[in-house]
JSON list of C-alpha atoms and ligand atoms in Angstrom, two decimals:
[
{"chain": "A", "resi": 11, "resn": "MET", "atom": "CA", "xyz": [-18.48, -5.10, 15.24]},
{"chain": "A", "resi": 12, "resn": "ARG", "atom": "CA", "xyz": [-16.50, -2.56, 17.20]},
{"chain": "A", "resi": 13, "resn": "SER", "atom": "CA", "xyz": [-13.95, -0.61, 15.14]},
{"chain": "A", "resi": 14, "resn": "LEU", "atom": "CA", "xyz": [-10.51, 0.42, 16.30]},
{"chain": "A", "resi": 15, "resn": "ASP", "atom": "CA", "xyz": [-9.98, 3.79, 14.65]},
{"chain": "A", "resi": 16, "resn": "LEU", "atom": "CA", "xyz": [-6.79, 4.14, 12.63]},
{"chain": "A", "resi": 17, "resn": "VAL", "atom": "CA", "xyz": [-7.13, 7.88, 12.93]},
{"chain": "A", "resi": 18, "resn": "ARG", "atom": "CA", "xyz": [-9.07, 9.79, 15.53]},
{"chain": "A", "resi": 19, "resn": "PRO", "atom": "CA", "xyz": [-11.16, 12.68, 14.20]},
{"chain": "A", "resi": 20, "resn": "GLY", "atom": "CA", "xyz": [-9.12, 15.85, 14.21]},
{"chain": "A", "resi": 21, "resn": "GLU", "atom": "CA", "xyz": [-5.82, 14.04, 14.58]},
{"chain": "A", "resi": 22, "resn": "THR", "atom": "CA", "xyz": [-2.65, 14.76, 12.62]},
{"chain": "A", "resi": 23, "resn": "VAL", "atom": "CA", "xyz": [-1.14, 11.56, 11.33]},
{"chain": "A", "resi": 24, "resn": "SER", "atom": "CA", "xyz": [2.03, 10.67, 9.45]},
{"chain": "A", "resi": 25, "resn": "LEU", "atom": "CA", "xyz": [2.01, 7.85, 6.92]},
{"chain": "A", "resi": 26, "resn": "LEU", "atom": "CA", "xyz": [4.82, 5.93, 5.31]},
{"chain": "A", "resi": 27, "resn": "LEU", "atom": "CA", "xyz": [3.69, 4.23, 2.11]},
{"chain": "A", "resi": 28, "resn": "LEU", "atom": "CA", "xyz": [6.04, 1.68, 0.58]},
{"chain": "A", "resi": 29, "resn": "GLY", "atom": "CA", "xyz": [5.63, 0.03, -2.80]},
{"chain": "A", "resi": 30, "resn": "ALA", "atom": "CA", "xyz": [7.99, -1.98, -4.95]},
{"chain": "A", "resi": 31, "resn": "HIS", "atom": "CA", "xyz": [6.36, -0.82, -8.18]},
{"chain": "A", "resi": 32, "resn": "SER", "atom": "CA", "xyz": [4.57, 2.28, -9.33]},
{"chain": "A", "resi": 33, "resn": "ASP", "atom": "CA", "xyz": [0.99, 1.06, -8.83]},
{"chain": "A", "resi": 34, "resn": "ASP", "atom": "CA", "xyz": [1.35, -1.16, -5.74]},
{"chain": "A", "resi": 35, "resn": "ILE", "atom": "CA", "xyz": [0.43, 1.33, -3.03]},
{"chain": "A", "resi": 36, "resn": "GLU", "atom": "CA", "xyz": [-2.64, 2.49, -4.96]},
{"chain": "A", "resi": 37, "resn": "ILE", "atom": "CA", "xyz": [-3.91, -1.05, -5.62]},
{"chain": "A", "resi": 38, "resn": "GLY", "atom": "CA", "xyz": [-3.33, -2.25, -2.07]},
{"chain": "A", "resi": 39, "resn": "ALA", "atom": "CA", "xyz": [-4.24, 0.78, 0.00]},
{"chain": "A", "resi": 40, "resn": "GLY", "atom": "CA", "xyz": [-5.56, 3.50, -2.32]},
{"chain": "A", "resi": 41, "resn": "GLY", "atom": "CA", "xyz": [-9.05, 3.53, -0.86]},
{"chain": "A", "resi": 42, "resn": "THR", "atom": "CA", "xyz": [-7.75, 3.57, 2.70]},
{"chain": "A", "resi": 43, "resn": "ILE", "atom": "CA", "xyz": [-5.51, 6.52, 1.87]},
{"chain": "A", "resi": 44, "resn": "LEU", "atom": "CA", "xyz": [-8.38, 8.46, 0.33]},
{"chain": "A", "resi": 45, "resn": "GLN", "atom": "CA", "xyz": [-10.52, 7.78, 3.37]},
{"chain": "A", "resi": 46, "resn": "LEU", "atom": "CA", "xyz": [-7.80, 8.63, 5.90]},
{"chain": "A", "resi": 47, "resn": "LEU", "atom": "CA", "xyz": [-7.34, 11.97, 4.18]},
{"chain": "A", "resi": 48, "resn": "ALA", "atom": "CA", "xyz": [-11.01, 12.70, 4.66]},
{"chain": "A", "resi": 49, "resn": "ALA", "atom": "CA", "xyz": [-10.99, 11.61, 8.32]},
{"chain": "A", "resi": 50, "resn": "ALA", "atom": "CA", "xyz": [-7.79, 13.13, 9.70]},
{"chain": "A", "resi": 51, "resn": "ALA", "atom": "CA", "xyz": [-7.24, 16.80, 10.41]},
{"chain": "A", "resi": 52, "resn": "ALA", "atom": "CA", "xyz": [-3.91, 16.65, 8.64]},
{"chain": "A", "resi": 53, "resn": "VAL", "atom": "CA", "xyz": [-1.96, 13.91, 6.91]},
{"chain": "A", "resi": 54, "resn": "ASN", "atom": "CA", "xyz": [1.78, 13.98, 6.34]},
{"chain": "A", "resi": 55, "resn": "ALA", "atom": "CA", "xyz": [2.61, 11.40, 3.73]},
{"chain": "A", "resi": 56, "resn": "HIS", "atom": "CA", "xyz": [5.94, 9.90, 2.70]},
{"chain": "A", "resi": 57, "resn": "TRP", "atom": "CA", "xyz": [5.34, 7.88, -0.47]},
{"chain": "A", "resi": 58, "resn": "CYS", "atom": "CA", "xyz": [8.13, 5.61, -1.71]},
{"chain": "A", "resi": 59, "resn": "VAL", "atom": "CA", "xyz": [8.33, 3.62, -4.93]},
{"chain": "A", "resi": 60, "resn": "LEU", "atom": "CA", "xyz": [11.45, 1.50, -5.00]},
{"chain": "A", "resi": 61, "resn": "SER", "atom": "CA", "xyz": [11.61, 0.76, -8.72]},
{"chain": "A", "resi": 62, "resn": "GLY", "atom": "CA", "xyz": [10.56, 4.22, -9.77]},
{"chain": "A", "resi": 63, "resn": "ALA", "atom": "CA", "xyz": [13.00, 5.11, -12.50]},
{"chain": "A", "resi": 64, "resn": "GLY", "atom": "CA", "xyz": [12.06, 6.65, -15.85]},
{"chain": "A", "resi": 65, "resn": "ALA", "atom": "CA", "xyz": [8.47, 6.51, -17.07]},
{"chain": "A", "resi": 66, "resn": "ARG", "atom": "CA", "xyz": [7.43, 4.51, -14.01]},
{"chain": "A", "resi": 67, "resn": "GLY", "atom": "CA", "xyz": [8.59, 7.39, -11.84]},
{"chain": "A", "resi": 68, "resn": "THR", "atom": "CA", "xyz": [6.65, 9.99, -13.77]},
{"chain": "A", "resi": 69, "resn": "GLU", "atom": "CA", "xyz": [3.40, 8.04, -13.45]},
{"chain": "A", "resi": 70, "resn": "ALA", "atom": "CA", "xyz": [4.10, 7.26, -9.80]},
{"chain": "A", "resi": 71, "resn": "GLU", "atom": "CA", "xyz": [4.51, 10.96, -8.99]},
{"chain": "A", "resi": 72, "resn": "ALA", "atom": "CA", "xyz": [1.32, 11.94, -10.80]},
{"chain": "A", "resi": 73, "resn": "SER", "atom": "CA", "xyz": [-0.68, 9.17, -9.17]},
{"chain": "A", "resi": 74, "resn": "ALA", "atom": "CA", "xyz": [0.68, 9.87, -5.68]},
{"chain": "A", "resi": 75, "resn": "ALA", "atom": "CA", "xyz": [-0.29, 13.53, -6.06]},
{"chain": "A", "resi": 76, "resn": "ALA", "atom": "CA", "xyz": [-3.83, 12.53, -7.05]},
{"chain": "A", "resi": 77, "resn": "PHE", "atom": "CA", "xyz": [-4.31, 10.00, -4.24]},
{"chain": "A", "resi": 78, "resn": "LEU", "atom": "CA", "xyz": [-2.80, 12.38, -1.67]},
{"chain": "A", "resi": 79, "resn": "LYS", "atom": "CA", "xyz": [-4.73, 15.46, -2.73]},
{"chain": "A", "resi": 80, "resn": "GLY", "atom": "CA", "xyz": [-5.48, 17.45, 0.39]},
{"chain": "A", "resi": 81, "resn": "ALA", "atom": "CA", "xyz": [-2.54, 16.11, 2.42]},
{"chain": "A", "resi": 82, "resn": "ALA", "atom": "CA", "xyz": [-0.71, 18.65, 4.56]},
{"chain": "A", "resi": 83, "resn": "ASN", "atom": "CA", "xyz": [2.72, 17.49, 3.44]},
{"chain": "A", "resi": 84, "resn": "ILE", "atom": "CA", "xyz": [3.70, 15.12, 0.67]},
{"chain": "A", "resi": 85, "resn": "LYS", "atom": "CA", "xyz": [7.09, 13.67, -0.04]},
{"chain": "A", "resi": 86, "resn": "VAL", "atom": "CA", "xyz": [7.45, 11.29, -2.96]},
{"chain": "A", "resi": 87, "resn": "GLU", "atom": "CA", "xyz": [10.67, 9.34, -2.98]},
{"chain": "A", "resi": 88, "resn": "LEU", "atom": "CA", "xyz": [11.59, 7.33, -6.05]},
{"chain": "A", "resi": 89, "resn": "ALA", "atom": "CA", "xyz": [14.39, 4.79, -5.90]},
{"chain": "A", "resi": 90, "resn": "ALA", "atom": "CA", "xyz": [15.81, 3.07, -8.95]},
{"chain": "A", "resi": 91, "resn": "PHE", "atom": "CA", "xyz": [16.11, -0.57, -7.95]},
{"chain": "A", "resi": 92, "resn": "LYS", "atom": "CA", "xyz": [15.76, -3.02, -10.82]},
{"chain": "A", "resi": 93, "resn": "ASP", "atom": "CA", "xyz": [12.22, -4.38, -11.24]},
{"chain": "A", "resi": 94, "resn": "SER", "atom": "CA", "xyz": [11.93, -8.14, -10.54]},
{"chain": "A", "resi": 95, "resn": "TYR", "atom": "CA", "xyz": [15.46, -8.39, -9.10]},
{"chain": "A", "resi": 96, "resn": "PHE", "atom": "CA", "xyz": [14.94, -7.09, -5.55]},
{"chain": "A", "resi": 97, "resn": "PRO", "atom": "CA", "xyz": [16.21, -10.23, -3.74]},
{"chain": "A", "resi": 98, "resn": "TYR", "atom": "CA", "xyz": [19.47, -9.90, -5.67]},
{"chain": "A", "resi": 99, "resn": "GLN", "atom": "CA", "xyz": [19.88, -6.28, -4.60]},
{"chain": "A", "resi": 100, "resn": "GLY", "atom": "CA", "xyz": [19.42, -7.08, -0.93]},
{"chain": "A", "resi": 101, "resn": "SER", "atom": "CA", "xyz": [22.45, -5.22, 0.37]},
{"chain": "A", "resi": 102, "resn": "GLU", "atom": "CA", "xyz": [21.63, -1.99, -1.49]},
{"chain": "A", "resi": 103, "resn": "LEU", "atom": "CA", "xyz": [17.98, -2.25, -0.49]},
{"chain": "A", "resi": 104, "resn": "LYS", "atom": "CA", "xyz": [18.93, -2.74, 3.14]},
{"chain": "A", "resi": 105, "resn": "ASP", "atom": "CA", "xyz": [21.10, 0.39, 2.98]},
{"chain": "A", "resi": 106, "resn": "TRP", "atom": "CA", "xyz": [18.19, 2.31, 1.50]},
{"chain": "A", "resi": 107, "resn": "PHE", "atom": "CA", "xyz": [15.90, 1.20, 4.33]},
{"chain": "A", "resi": 108, "resn": "VAL", "atom": "CA", "xyz": [18.47, 2.08, 6.98]},
{"chain": "A", "resi": 109, "resn": "GLY", "atom": "CA", "xyz": [18.70, 5.56, 5.45]},
{"chain": "A", "resi": 110, "resn": "LEU", "atom": "CA", "xyz": [14.93, 5.92, 5.34]},
{"chain": "A", "resi": 111, "resn": "LYS", "atom": "CA", "xyz": [14.54, 4.88, 8.95]},
{"chain": "A", "resi": 112, "resn": "SER", "atom": "CA", "xyz": [17.04, 7.51, 10.05]},
{"chain": "A", "resi": 113, "resn": "ARG", "atom": "CA", "xyz": [14.99, 10.25, 8.38]},
{"chain": "A", "resi": 114, "resn": "ILE", "atom": "CA", "xyz": [11.41, 9.50, 9.40]},
{"chain": "A", "resi": 115, "resn": "ASP", "atom": "CA", "xyz": [9.31, 8.18, 12.25]},
{"chain": "A", "resi": 116, "resn": "PRO", "atom": "CA", "xyz": [5.80, 7.54, 10.87]},
{"chain": "A", "resi": 117, "resn": "ASP", "atom": "CA", "xyz": [2.62, 6.74, 12.80]},
{"chain": "A", "resi": 118, "resn": "ILE", "atom": "CA", "xyz": [1.36, 4.18, 10.30]},
{"chain": "A", "resi": 119, "resn": "ILE", "atom": "CA", "xyz": [3.32, 2.20, 7.71]},
{"chain": "A", "resi": 120, "resn": "PHE", "atom": "CA", "xyz": [1.76, 0.54, 4.69]},
{"chain": "A", "resi": 121, "resn": "THR", "atom": "CA", "xyz": [3.87, -2.14, 3.04]},
{"chain": "A", "resi": 122, "resn": "HIS", "atom": "CA", "xyz": [3.65, -5.41, 1.13]},
{"chain": "A", "resi": 123, "resn": "ARG", "atom": "CA", "xyz": [2.57, -8.71, 2.68]},
{"chain": "A", "resi": 124, "resn": "ARG", "atom": "CA", "xyz": [5.22, -11.03, 4.03]},
{"chain": "A", "resi": 125, "resn": "ARG", "atom": "CA", "xyz": [3.59, -13.91, 2.16]},
{"chain": "A", "resi": 126, "resn": "ASP", "atom": "CA", "xyz": [3.20, -12.11, -1.16]},
{"chain": "A", "resi": 127, "resn": "ALA", "atom": "CA", "xyz": [4.26, -14.36, -4.07]},
{"chain": "A", "resi": 128, "resn": "HIS", "atom": "CA", "xyz": [6.13, -11.57, -5.86]},
{"chain": "A", "resi": 129, "resn": "GLN", "atom": "CA", "xyz": [9.79, -11.58, -4.93]},
{"chain": "A", "resi": 130, "resn": "ASP", "atom": "CA", "xyz": [10.10, -7.78, -4.97]},
{"chain": "A", "resi": 131, "resn": "HIS", "atom": "CA", "xyz": [7.06, -7.39, -2.71]},
{"chain": "A", "resi": 132, "resn": "ARG", "atom": "CA", "xyz": [8.39, -9.93, -0.21]},
{"chain": "A", "resi": 133, "resn": "GLU", "atom": "CA", "xyz": [11.76, -8.21, -0.05]},
{"chain": "A", "resi": 134, "resn": "VAL", "atom": "CA", "xyz": [10.15, -4.85, 0.69]},
{"chain": "A", "resi": 135, "resn": "SER", "atom": "CA", "xyz": [7.98, -6.42, 3.39]},
{"chain": "A", "resi": 136, "resn": "LYS", "atom": "CA", "xyz": [10.93, -8.12, 5.03]},
{"chain": "A", "resi": 137, "resn": "LEU", "atom": "CA", "xyz": [13.03, -4.97, 5.11]},
{"chain": "A", "resi": 138, "resn": "THR", "atom": "CA", "xyz": [10.12, -2.89, 6.39]},
{"chain": "A", "resi": 139, "resn": "TRP", "atom": "CA", "xyz": [9.83, -5.08, 9.48]},
{"chain": "A", "resi": 140, "resn": "ASN", "atom": "CA", "xyz": [13.59, -5.18, 9.72]},
{"chain": "A", "resi": 141, "resn": "ALA", "atom": "CA", "xyz": [13.96, -1.39, 9.78]},
{"chain": "A", "resi": 142, "resn": "PHE", "atom": "CA", "xyz": [10.83, -0.22, 11.62]},
{"chain": "A", "resi": 143, "resn": "ARG", "atom": "CA", "xyz": [10.64, -1.93, 14.97]},
{"chain": "A", "resi": 144, "resn": "ASN", "atom": "CA", "xyz": [8.37, 0.28, 17.00]},
{"chain": "A", "resi": 145, "resn": "HIS", "atom": "CA", "xyz": [5.60, 1.08, 14.52]},
{"chain": "A", "resi": 146, "resn": "LEU", "atom": "CA", "xyz": [2.13, 0.09, 13.40]},
{"chain": "A", "resi": 147, "resn": "ILE", "atom": "CA", "xyz": [2.58, -1.79, 10.12]},
{"chain": "A", "resi": 148, "resn": "LEU", "atom": "CA", "xyz": [-0.26, -2.74, 7.80]},
{"chain": "A", "resi": 149, "resn": "GLU", "atom": "CA", "xyz": [0.51, -5.17, 4.98]},
{"chain": "A", "resi": 150, "resn": "TYR", "atom": "CA", "xyz": [-1.63, -4.65, 1.90]},
{"chain": "A", "resi": 151, "resn": "GLU", "atom": "CA", "xyz": [-2.56, -7.19, -0.76]},
{"chain": "A", "resi": 152, "resn": "ILE", "atom": "CA", "xyz": [-2.08, -7.23, -4.53]},
{"chain": "A", "resi": 153, "resn": "PRO", "atom": "CA", "xyz": [-4.11, -9.66, -6.70]},
{"chain": "A", "resi": 154, "resn": "LYS", "atom": "CA", "xyz": [-2.03, -11.56, -9.23]},
{"chain": "A", "resi": 155, "resn": "TRP", "atom": "CA", "xyz": [-1.62, -14.67, -11.39]},
{"chain": "A", "resi": 156, "resn": "ASP", "atom": "CA", "xyz": [0.01, -16.62, -8.56]},
{"chain": "A", "resi": 157, "resn": "GLY", "atom": "CA", "xyz": [-3.22, -16.73, -6.57]},
{"chain": "A", "resi": 158, "resn": "ASP", "atom": "CA", "xyz": [-1.52, -15.77, -3.33]},
{"chain": "A", "resi": 159, "resn": "LEU", "atom": "CA", "xyz": [-4.34, -13.89, -1.62]},
{"chain": "A", "resi": 160, "resn": "GLY", "atom": "CA", "xyz": [-4.51, -15.06, 1.95]},
{"chain": "A", "resi": 161, "resn": "GLN", "atom": "CA", "xyz": [-6.64, -14.50, 4.98]},
{"chain": "A", "resi": 162, "resn": "PRO", "atom": "CA", "xyz": [-6.21, -10.89, 6.09]},
{"chain": "A", "resi": 163, "resn": "ASN", "atom": "CA", "xyz": [-7.10, -9.84, 9.60]},
{"chain": "A", "resi": 164, "resn": "GLY", "atom": "CA", "xyz": [-7.47, -6.05, 9.38]},
{"chain": "A", "resi": 165, "resn": "TYR", "atom": "CA", "xyz": [-10.13, -4.33, 7.33]},
{"chain": "A", "resi": 166, "resn": "VAL", "atom": "CA", "xyz": [-10.90, -0.77, 6.31]},
{"chain": "A", "resi": 167, "resn": "PRO", "atom": "CA", "xyz": [-14.52, -0.52, 5.12]},
{"chain": "A", "resi": 168, "resn": "LEU", "atom": "CA", "xyz": [-14.78, 1.82, 2.13]},
{"chain": "A", "resi": 169, "resn": "THR", "atom": "CA", "xyz": [-17.70, 3.87, 0.97]},
{"chain": "A", "resi": 170, "resn": "ALA", "atom": "CA", "xyz": [-18.85, 3.07, -2.57]},
{"chain": "A", "resi": 171, "resn": "GLU", "atom": "CA", "xyz": [-17.81, 6.60, -3.52]},
{"chain": "A", "resi": 172, "resn": "VAL", "atom": "CA", "xyz": [-14.25, 6.12, -2.29]},
{"chain": "A", "resi": 173, "resn": "LEU", "atom": "CA", "xyz": [-13.95, 2.76, -4.05]},
{"chain": "A", "resi": 174, "resn": "GLU", "atom": "CA", "xyz": [-15.12, 4.25, -7.34]},
{"chain": "A", "resi": 175, "resn": "ARG", "atom": "CA", "xyz": [-12.66, 7.13, -6.94]},
{"chain": "A", "resi": 176, "resn": "LYS", "atom": "CA", "xyz": [-9.84, 4.65, -6.32]},
{"chain": "A", "resi": 177, "resn": "ILE", "atom": "CA", "xyz": [-10.75, 2.70, -9.47]},
{"chain": "A", "resi": 178, "resn": "GLU", "atom": "CA", "xyz": [-11.08, 5.89, -11.50]},
{"chain": "A", "resi": 179, "resn": "LEU", "atom": "CA", "xyz": [-7.62, 7.09, -10.41]},
{"chain": "A", "resi": 180, "resn": "LEU", "atom": "CA", "xyz": [-6.03, 3.68, -11.04]},
{"chain": "A", "resi": 181, "resn": "ASN", "atom": "CA", "xyz": [-7.46, 3.55, -14.54]},
{"chain": "A", "resi": 182, "resn": "TYR", "atom": "CA", "xyz": [-6.49, 7.11, -15.29]},
{"chain": "A", "resi": 183, "resn": "HIS", "atom": "CA", "xyz": [-2.89, 6.83, -14.12]},
{"chain": "A", "resi": 184, "resn": "PHE", "atom": "CA", "xyz": [-2.06, 3.23, -15.01]},
{"chain": "A", "resi": 185, "resn": "GLY", "atom": "CA", "xyz": [-4.88, 1.60, -16.98]},
{"chain": "A", "resi": 186, "resn": "THR", "atom": "CA", "xyz": [-3.74, 2.25, -20.52]},
{"chain": "A", "resi": 187, "resn": "GLN", "atom": "CA", "xyz": [-0.11, 1.42, -19.90]},
{"chain": "A", "resi": 188, "resn": "ARG", "atom": "CA", "xyz": [-0.52, -1.94, -18.27]},
{"chain": "A", "resi": 189, "resn": "SER", "atom": "CA", "xyz": [0.22, -5.31, -19.78]},
{"chain": "A", "resi": 190, "resn": "LYS", "atom": "CA", "xyz": [-1.39, -7.01, -16.79]},
{"chain": "A", "resi": 191, "resn": "ASP", "atom": "CA", "xyz": [-4.56, -8.63, -18.08]},
{"chain": "A", "resi": 192, "resn": "TRP", "atom": "CA", "xyz": [-6.15, -8.52, -14.63]},
{"chain": "A", "resi": 193, "resn": "PHE", "atom": "CA", "xyz": [-5.80, -4.78, -14.18]},
{"chain": "A", "resi": 194, "resn": "ASP", "atom": "CA", "xyz": [-9.40, -3.59, -14.43]},
{"chain": "A", "resi": 195, "resn": "ALA", "atom": "CA", "xyz": [-12.32, -2.25, -12.46]},
{"chain": "A", "resi": 196, "resn": "GLU", "atom": "CA", "xyz": [-13.89, -5.69, -12.03]},
{"chain": "A", "resi": 197, "resn": "THR", "atom": "CA", "xyz": [-10.81, -7.02, -10.24]},
{"chain": "A", "resi": 198, "resn": "PHE", "atom": "CA", "xyz": [-10.63, -4.09, -7.86]},
{"chain": "A", "resi": 199, "resn": "ARG", "atom": "CA", "xyz": [-14.36, -3.98, -7.18]},
{"chain": "A", "resi": 200, "resn": "GLY", "atom": "CA", "xyz": [-14.60, -7.77, -6.83]},
{"chain": "A", "resi": 201, "resn": "LEU", "atom": "CA", "xyz": [-11.81, -8.02, -4.28]},
{"chain": "A", "resi": 202, "resn": "ALA", "atom": "CA", "xyz": [-13.18, -5.03, -2.36]},
{"chain": "A", "resi": 203, "resn": "ARG", "atom": "CA", "xyz": [-16.61, -6.67, -2.30]},
{"chain": "A", "resi": 204, "resn": "LEU", "atom": "CA", "xyz": [-15.24, -9.93, -0.88]},
{"chain": "A", "resi": 205, "resn": "ARG", "atom": "CA", "xyz": [-13.29, -8.05, 1.79]},
{"chain": "A", "resi": 206, "resn": "GLY", "atom": "CA", "xyz": [-16.43, -6.04, 2.50]},
{"chain": "A", "resi": 207, "resn": "ILE", "atom": "CA", "xyz": [-18.34, -9.27, 3.18]},
{"chain": "A", "resi": 208, "resn": "GLU", "atom": "CA", "xyz": [-15.64, -10.41, 5.57]},
{"chain": "A", "resi": 209, "resn": "CYS", "atom": "CA", "xyz": [-15.88, -7.30, 7.73]},
{"chain": "A", "resi": 210, "resn": "ARG", "atom": "CA", "xyz": [-19.60, -6.54, 7.28]},
{"chain": "A", "resi": 211, "resn": "ALA", "atom": "CA", "xyz": [-18.84, -3.20, 5.65]},
{"chain": "A", "resi": 212, "resn": "THR", "atom": "CA", "xyz": [-21.85, -0.90, 5.67]},
{"chain": "A", "resi": 213, "resn": "GLU", "atom": "CA", "xyz": [-21.60, -0.13, 1.97]},
{"chain": "A", "resi": 214, "resn": "GLY", "atom": "CA", "xyz": [-20.29, -3.58, 1.09]},
{"chain": "A", "resi": 215, "resn": "TYR", "atom": "CA", "xyz": [-16.65, -2.77, 0.26]},
{"chain": "A", "resi": 216, "resn": "ALA", "atom": "CA", "xyz": [-13.33, -2.85, 2.07]},
{"chain": "A", "resi": 217, "resn": "GLU", "atom": "CA", "xyz": [-9.58, -3.04, 1.70]},
{"chain": "A", "resi": 218, "resn": "ALA", "atom": "CA", "xyz": [-7.89, -5.69, 3.78]},
{"chain": "A", "resi": 219, "resn": "PHE", "atom": "CA", "xyz": [-4.54, -5.88, 5.49]},
{"chain": "A", "resi": 220, "resn": "VAL", "atom": "CA", "xyz": [-2.42, -8.28, 7.44]},
{"chain": "A", "resi": 221, "resn": "MET", "atom": "CA", "xyz": [-1.75, -6.91, 10.90]},
{"chain": "A", "resi": 222, "resn": "ARG", "atom": "CA", "xyz": [1.00, -8.91, 12.52]},
{"chain": "A", "resi": 223, "resn": "LYS", "atom": "CA", "xyz": [0.96, -6.74, 15.62]},
{"chain": "A", "resi": 224, "resn": "ALA", "atom": "CA", "xyz": [-1.63, -4.38, 16.99]},
{"chain": "A", "resi": 225, "resn": "ARG", "atom": "CA", "xyz": [-1.28, -2.68, 20.34]},
{"chain": "A", "resi": 226, "resn": "LEU", "atom": "CA", "xyz": [-4.63, -2.08, 22.01]},
{"chain": "A", "resi": 227, "resn": "ALA", "atom": "CA", "xyz": [-5.18, 0.74, 24.46]},
{"chain": "B", "resi": 324, "resn": "ZN", "atom": "ZN1", "xyz": [4.28, -4.71, -7.48]}
]
């Protein structure tokens, strides 16, 4: 299967990474980020956690630094929206996105899926598309109790080494503090294996995304 390269070898690329909560970006796109860093000549990363106040912010900063090790420029932006209440903070969130859009113009945006069952995730997805209207947007997936995983249409095959590094970093930065009973290596490896099957990944693993629009050249 022919691949459309997200990053051309030797290219400098700017990423915008958006997550409602402190572990979302890592769960959904952590392996892709690690691999992009290895492939691109230079990566400029703008990493935003929207409910990143207090302890959540401290762990988000440490984790972002670990996942983005080797990036040319890193900006971590922590907002303090109230966890689980994003739809009820719509006006303030919209203002935040308008401000963000005026400051950056990324090559690739990673955000939540439009059909994610978590209300905070959906709100972030909606406002991402609302604010960034001339950009490549990849929507990542987060496993959860709701059983909302869909049928993605964009895949990034991961090496086994990158997947294990992703799991190691997730466990190190978030594993001990999580009440989520599904947060473990088996979940992350299992989902990556299924996505690997779907895209015939050489080493068997992948992260998957919803690509609503892709411009082909
Ligand atoms: Zn989340």
